[in-house]
C-alpha positions as protocol buffer text, in pm:
chain_id: "A"
residue {
  index: 1
  type: UNK
  ca { x: 7427 y: 5588 z: 6435 }
}
residue {
  index: 2
  type: UNK
  ca { x: 7504 y: 5662 z: 6070 }
}
residue {
  index: 3
  type: UNK
  ca { x: 7722 y: 5426 z: 5872 }
}
residue {
  index: 4
  type: UNK
  ca { x: 8018 y: 5547 z: 5669 }
}
residue {
  index: 5
  type: UNK
  ca { x: 7807 y: 5480 z: 5362 }
}
residue {
  index: 6
  type: UNK
  ca { x: 7528 y: 5710 z: 5477 }
}
residue {
  index: 7
  type: UNK
  ca { x: 7772 y: 5978 z: 5593 }
}
residue {
  index: 8
  type: UNK
  ca { x: 7950 y: 5981 z: 5257 }
}
residue {
  index: 9
  type: UNK
  ca { x: 7621 y: 6003 z: 5068 }
}
residue {
  index: 10
  type: UNK
  ca { x: 7512 y: 6292 z: 5292 }
}
residue {
  index: 11
  type: UNK
  ca { x: 7840 y: 6470 z: 5214 }
}
residue {
  index: 12
  type: UNK
  ca { x: 7772 y: 6424 z: 4844 }
}
residue {
  index: 13
  type: UNK
  ca { x: 7420 y: 6566 z: 4880 }
}
residue {
  index: 14
  type: UNK
  ca { x: 7549 y: 6871 z: 5067 }
}
residue {
  index: 15
  type: UNK
  ca { x: 7841 y: 6926 z: 4830 }
}
residue {
  index: 16
  type: UNK
  ca { x: 7623 y: 6906 z: 4518 }
}
residue {
  index: 17
  type: UNK
  ca { x: 7360 y: 7134 z: 4670 }
}
residue {
  index: 18
  type: UNK
  ca { x: 7630 y: 7390 z: 4746 }
}
residue {
  index: 19
  type: UNK
  ca { x: 7740 y: 7374 z: 4382 }
}
residue {
  index: 20
  type: UNK
  ca { x: 7388 y: 7402 z: 4242 }
}
residue {
  index: 21
  type: UNK
  ca { x: 7287 y: 7685 z: 4476 }
}
residue {
  index: 22
  type: UNK
  ca { x: 7604 y: 7882 z: 4410 }
}
residue {
  index: 23
  type: UNK
  ca { x: 7565 y: 7846 z: 4035 }
}
residue {
  index: 24
  type: UNK
  ca { x: 7201 y: 7957 z: 4058 }
}
residue {
  index: 25
  type: UNK
  ca { x: 7299 y: 8267 z: 4249 }
}
residue {
  index: 26
  type: UNK
  ca { x: 7593 y: 8363 z: 4028 }
}
residue {
  index: 27
  type: UNK
  ca { x: 7413 y: 8291 z: 3702 }
}
residue {
  index: 28
  type: UNK
  ca { x: 7189 y: 8592 z: 3757 }
}
residue {
  index: 29
  type: UNK
  ca { x: 7489 y: 8821 z: 3799 }
}
residue {
  index: 30
  type: UNK
  ca { x: 7661 y: 8769 z: 3466 }
}
residue {
  index: 31
  type: UNK
  ca { x: 7588 y: 8880 z: 3112 }
}
residue {
  index: 32
  type: UNK
  ca { x: 7866 y: 8661 z: 2970 }
}
residue {
  index: 33
  type: UNK
  ca { x: 7679 y: 8397 z: 2769 }
}
residue {
  index: 34
  type: UNK
  ca { x: 7976 y: 8161 z: 2751 }
}
residue {
  index: 35
  type: UNK
  ca { x: 8008 y: 8171 z: 3130 }
}
residue {
  index: 36
  type: UNK
  ca { x: 7631 y: 8114 z: 3170 }
}
residue {
  index: 37
  type: UNK
  ca { x: 7647 y: 7817 z: 2933 }
}
residue {
  index: 38
  type: UNK
  ca { x: 7927 y: 7658 z: 3136 }
}
residue {
  index: 39
  type: UNK
  ca { x: 7734 y: 7725 z: 3457 }
}
residue {
  index: 40
  type: UNK
  ca { x: 7428 y: 7549 z: 3315 }
}
residue {
  index: 41
  type: UNK
  ca { x: 7634 y: 7253 z: 3198 }
}
residue {
  index: 42
  type: UNK
  ca { x: 7793 y: 7209 z: 3539 }
}
residue {
  index: 43
  type: UNK
  ca { x: 7463 y: 7260 z: 3719 }
}
residue {
  index: 44
  type: UNK
  ca { x: 7318 y: 6966 z: 3522 }
}
residue {
  index: 45
  type: UNK
  ca { x: 7609 y: 6748 z: 3638 }
}
residue {
  index: 46
  type: UNK
  ca { x: 7563 y: 6852 z: 4001 }
}
residue {
  index: 47
  type: UNK
  ca { x: 7192 y: 6775 z: 3973 }
}
residue {
  index: 48
  type: UNK
  ca { x: 7261 y: 6431 z: 3825 }
}
residue {
  index: 49
  type: UNK
  ca { x: 7505 y: 6337 z: 4103 }
}
residue {
  index: 50
  type: UNK
  ca { x: 7273 y: 6484 z: 4367 }
}
residue {
  index: 51
  type: UNK
  ca { x: 6984 y: 6272 z: 4241 }
}
residue {
  index: 52
  type: UNK
  ca { x: 7202 y: 5961 z: 4243 }
}
residue {
  index: 53
  type: UNK
  ca { x: 7299 y: 6029 z: 4607 }
}
residue {
  index: 54
  type: UNK
  ca { x: 6933 y: 6083 z: 4699 }
}
residue {
  index: 55
  type: UNK
  ca { x: 6841 y: 5754 z: 4532 }
}
residue {
  index: 56
  type: UNK
  ca { x: 7118 y: 5570 z: 4718 }
}
residue {
  index: 57
  type: UNK
  ca { x: 7007 y: 5719 z: 5050 }
}
residue {
  index: 58
  type: UNK
  ca { x: 6648 y: 5617 z: 4980 }
}
residue {
  index: 59
  type: UNK
  ca { x: 6768 y: 5264 z: 4902 }
}
residue {
  index: 60
  type: UNK
  ca { x: 6924 y: 5231 z: 5249 }
}
residue {
  index: 61
  type: UNK
  ca { x: 6622 y: 5388 z: 5419 }
}
residue {
  index: 62
  type: UNK
  ca { x: 6792 y: 5717 z: 5505 }
}
residue {
  index: 63
  type: UNK
  ca { x: 6663 y: 6071 z: 5466 }
}
residue {
  index: 64
  type: UNK
  ca { x: 6885 y: 6315 z: 5274 }
}
residue {
  index: 65
  type: UNK
  ca { x: 6997 y: 6617 z: 5474 }
}
residue {
  index: 66
  type: UNK
  ca { x: 7095 y: 6897 z: 5238 }
}
residue {
  index: 67
  type: UNK
  ca { x: 7245 y: 7232 z: 5320 }
}
residue {
  index: 68
  type: UNK
  ca { x: 7099 y: 7398 z: 5626 }
}
residue {
  index: 69
  type: UNK
  ca { x: 6918 y: 7729 z: 5586 }
}
residue {
  index: 70
  type: UNK
  ca { x: 7192 y: 7899 z: 5790 }
}
residue {
  index: 71
  type: UNK
  ca { x: 7461 y: 7758 z: 5563 }
}
residue {
  index: 72
  type: UNK
  ca { x: 7273 y: 7866 z: 5249 }
}
residue {
  index: 73
  type: UNK
  ca { x: 7231 y: 8216 z: 5391 }
}
residue {
  index: 74
  type: UNK
  ca { x: 7598 y: 8236 z: 5486 }
}
residue {
  index: 75
  type: UNK
  ca { x: 7704 y: 8139 z: 5133 }
}
residue {
  index: 76
  type: UNK
  ca { x: 7458 y: 8384 z: 4981 }
}
residue {
  index: 77
  type: UNK
  ca { x: 7585 y: 8668 z: 5199 }
}
residue {
  index: 78
  type: UNK
  ca { x: 7944 y: 8584 z: 5106 }
}
residue {
  index: 79
  type: UNK
  ca { x: 7855 y: 8592 z: 4737 }
}
residue {
  index: 80
  type: UNK
  ca { x: 7677 y: 8926 z: 4773 }
}
residue {
  index: 81
  type: UNK
  ca { x: 7971 y: 9073 z: 4961 }
}
residue {
  index: 82
  type: UNK
  ca { x: 8227 y: 8955 z: 4704 }
}
residue {
  index: 83
  type: UNK
  ca { x: 8020 y: 9072 z: 4406 }
}
residue {
  index: 84
  type: UNK
  ca { x: 7887 y: 9400 z: 4543 }
}
residue {
  index: 85
  type: UNK
  ca { x: 8144 y: 9607 z: 4356 }
}
residue {
  index: 86
  type: UNK
  ca { x: 8270 y: 9357 z: 4101 }
}
residue {
  index: 87
  type: UNK
  ca { x: 8040 y: 9139 z: 3892 }
}
residue {
  index: 88
  type: UNK
  ca { x: 8300 y: 9084 z: 3622 }
}
residue {
  index: 89
  type: UNK
  ca { x: 8342 y: 8748 z: 3454 }
}
residue {
  index: 90
  type: UNK
  ca { x: 8691 y: 8730 z: 3602 }
}
residue {
  index: 91
  type: UNK
  ca { x: 8567 y: 8780 z: 3959 }
}
residue {
  index: 92
  type: UNK
  ca { x: 8281 y: 8531 z: 3922 }
}
residue {
  index: 93
  type: UNK
  ca { x: 8513 y: 8274 z: 3762 }
}
residue {
  index: 94
  type: UNK
  ca { x: 8765 y: 8323 z: 4043 }
}
residue {
  index: 95
  type: UNK
  ca { x: 8495 y: 8258 z: 4303 }
}
residue {
  index: 96
  type: UNK
  ca { x: 8377 y: 7950 z: 4116 }
}
residue {
  index: 97
  type: UNK
  ca { x: 8731 y: 7814 z: 4081 }
}
residue {
  index: 98
  type: UNK
  ca { x: 8787 y: 7859 z: 4455 }
}
residue {
  index: 99
  type: UNK
  ca { x: 8459 y: 7684 z: 4534 }
}
residue {
  index: 100
  type: UNK
  ca { x: 8537 y: 7397 z: 4300 }
}
residue {
  index: 101
  type: UNK
  ca { x: 8880 y: 7357 z: 4460 }
}
residue {
  index: 102
  type: UNK
  ca { x: 8717 y: 7344 z: 4804 }
}
residue {
  index: 103
  type: UNK
  ca { x: 8472 y: 7085 z: 4673 }
}
residue {
  index: 104
  type: UNK
  ca { x: 8760 y: 6865 z: 4556 }
}
residue {
  index: 105
  type: UNK
  ca { x: 8916 y: 6886 z: 4904 }
}
residue {
  index: 106
  type: UNK
  ca { x: 8583 y: 6801 z: 5066 }
}
residue {
  index: 107
  type: UNK
  ca { x: 8556 y: 6489 z: 4849 }
}
residue {
  index: 108
  type: UNK
  ca { x: 8911 y: 6384 z: 4935 }
}
residue {
  index: 109
  type: UNK
  ca { x: 8834 y: 6433 z: 5304 }
}
residue {
  index: 110
  type: UNK
  ca { x: 8515 y: 6223 z: 5275 }
}
residue {
  index: 111
  type: UNK
  ca { x: 8711 y: 5943 z: 5106 }
}
residue {
  index: 112
  type: UNK
  ca { x: 8952 y: 5937 z: 5403 }
}
residue {
  index: 113
  type: UNK
  ca { x: 8687 y: 5987 z: 5673 }
}
residue {
  index: 114
  type: UNK
  ca { x: 8450 y: 5713 z: 5553 }
}
residue {
  index: 115
  type: UNK
  ca { x: 8669 y: 5419 z: 5450 }
}
residue {
  index: 116
  type: UNK
  ca { x: 8394 y: 5156 z: 5488 }
}
residue {
  index: 117
  type: UNK
  ca { x: 8145 y: 5333 z: 5261 }
}
residue {
  index: 118
  type: UNK
  ca { x: 8000 y: 5116 z: 4986 }
}
residue {
  index: 119
  type: UNK
  ca { x: 8178 y: 5092 z: 4650 }
}
residue {
  index: 120
  type: UNK
  ca { x: 7883 y: 5277 z: 4494 }
}
residue {
  index: 121
  type: UNK
  ca { x: 7911 y: 5570 z: 4736 }
}
residue {
  index: 122
  type: UNK
  ca { x: 8287 y: 5583 z: 4688 }
}
residue {
  index: 123
  type: UNK
  ca { x: 8243 y: 5584 z: 4310 }
}
residue {
  index: 124
  type: UNK
  ca { x: 7989 y: 5866 z: 4331 }
}
residue {
  index: 125
  type: UNK
  ca { x: 8219 y: 6066 z: 4558 }
}
residue {
  index: 126
  type: UNK
  ca { x: 8508 y: 6014 z: 4318 }
}
residue {
  index: 127
  type: UNK
  ca { x: 8287 y: 6119 z: 4028 }
}
residue {
  index: 128
  type: UNK
  ca { x: 8194 y: 6438 z: 4214 }
}
residue {
  index: 129
  type: UNK
  ca { x: 8559 y: 6512 z: 4292 }
}
residue {
  index: 130
  type: UNK
  ca { x: 8650 y: 6461 z: 3925 }
}
residue {
  index: 131
  type: UNK
  ca { x: 8364 y: 6691 z: 3817 }
}
residue {
  index: 132
  type: UNK
  ca { x: 8489 y: 6962 z: 4049 }
}
residue {
  index: 133
  type: UNK
  ca { x: 8850 y: 6923 z: 3939 }
}
residue {
  index: 134
  type: UNK
  ca { x: 8742 y: 6965 z: 3576 }
}
residue {
  index: 135
  type: UNK
  ca { x: 8521 y: 7258 z: 3678 }
}
residue {
  index: 136
  type: UNK
  ca { x: 8812 y: 7434 z: 3848 }
}
residue {
  index: 137
  type: UNK
  ca { x: 9010 y: 7407 z: 3525 }
}
residue {
  index: 138
  type: UNK
  ca { x: 8713 y: 7533 z: 3321 }
}
residue {
  index: 139
  type: UNK
  ca { x: 8661 y: 7835 z: 3549 }
}
residue {
  index: 140
  type: UNK
  ca { x: 9031 y: 7926 z: 3527 }
}
residue {
  index: 141
  type: UNK
  ca { x: 8988 y: 7973 z: 3151 }
}
residue {
  index: 142
  type: UNK
  ca { x: 8757 y: 8266 z: 3226 }
}
residue {
  index: 143
  type: UNK
  ca { x: 9006 y: 8440 z: 3457 }
}
């Protein structure tokens, strides 16, 4: 049975992979260089937090379980549907702001659901939530 610590770290891995994968997919749809630059900056932060979660899982002898193939495909299909007719900076930024807001909620839920997680896992989860809150604000500037 997984500990709260492992469960929280798994949530962080999945959340950061969702962010990285979404940014990868949307980056190819925009010609707005400022938006691309912000996407790259945030992708680096997601990657850093993702690697820290992987390292923590390795340290406790657990295997990281990222996004499932079905989940990745579902997200990709949703992106394609929402951008089929509108690839504007405003639409992409709206989608990113919504995703970042959902990520913040997911972090808050993980903090409540896994109260006995280690201080390190809690700190990483809080860091991810803060990143996504700042990201939501940054995306709103493009709307």
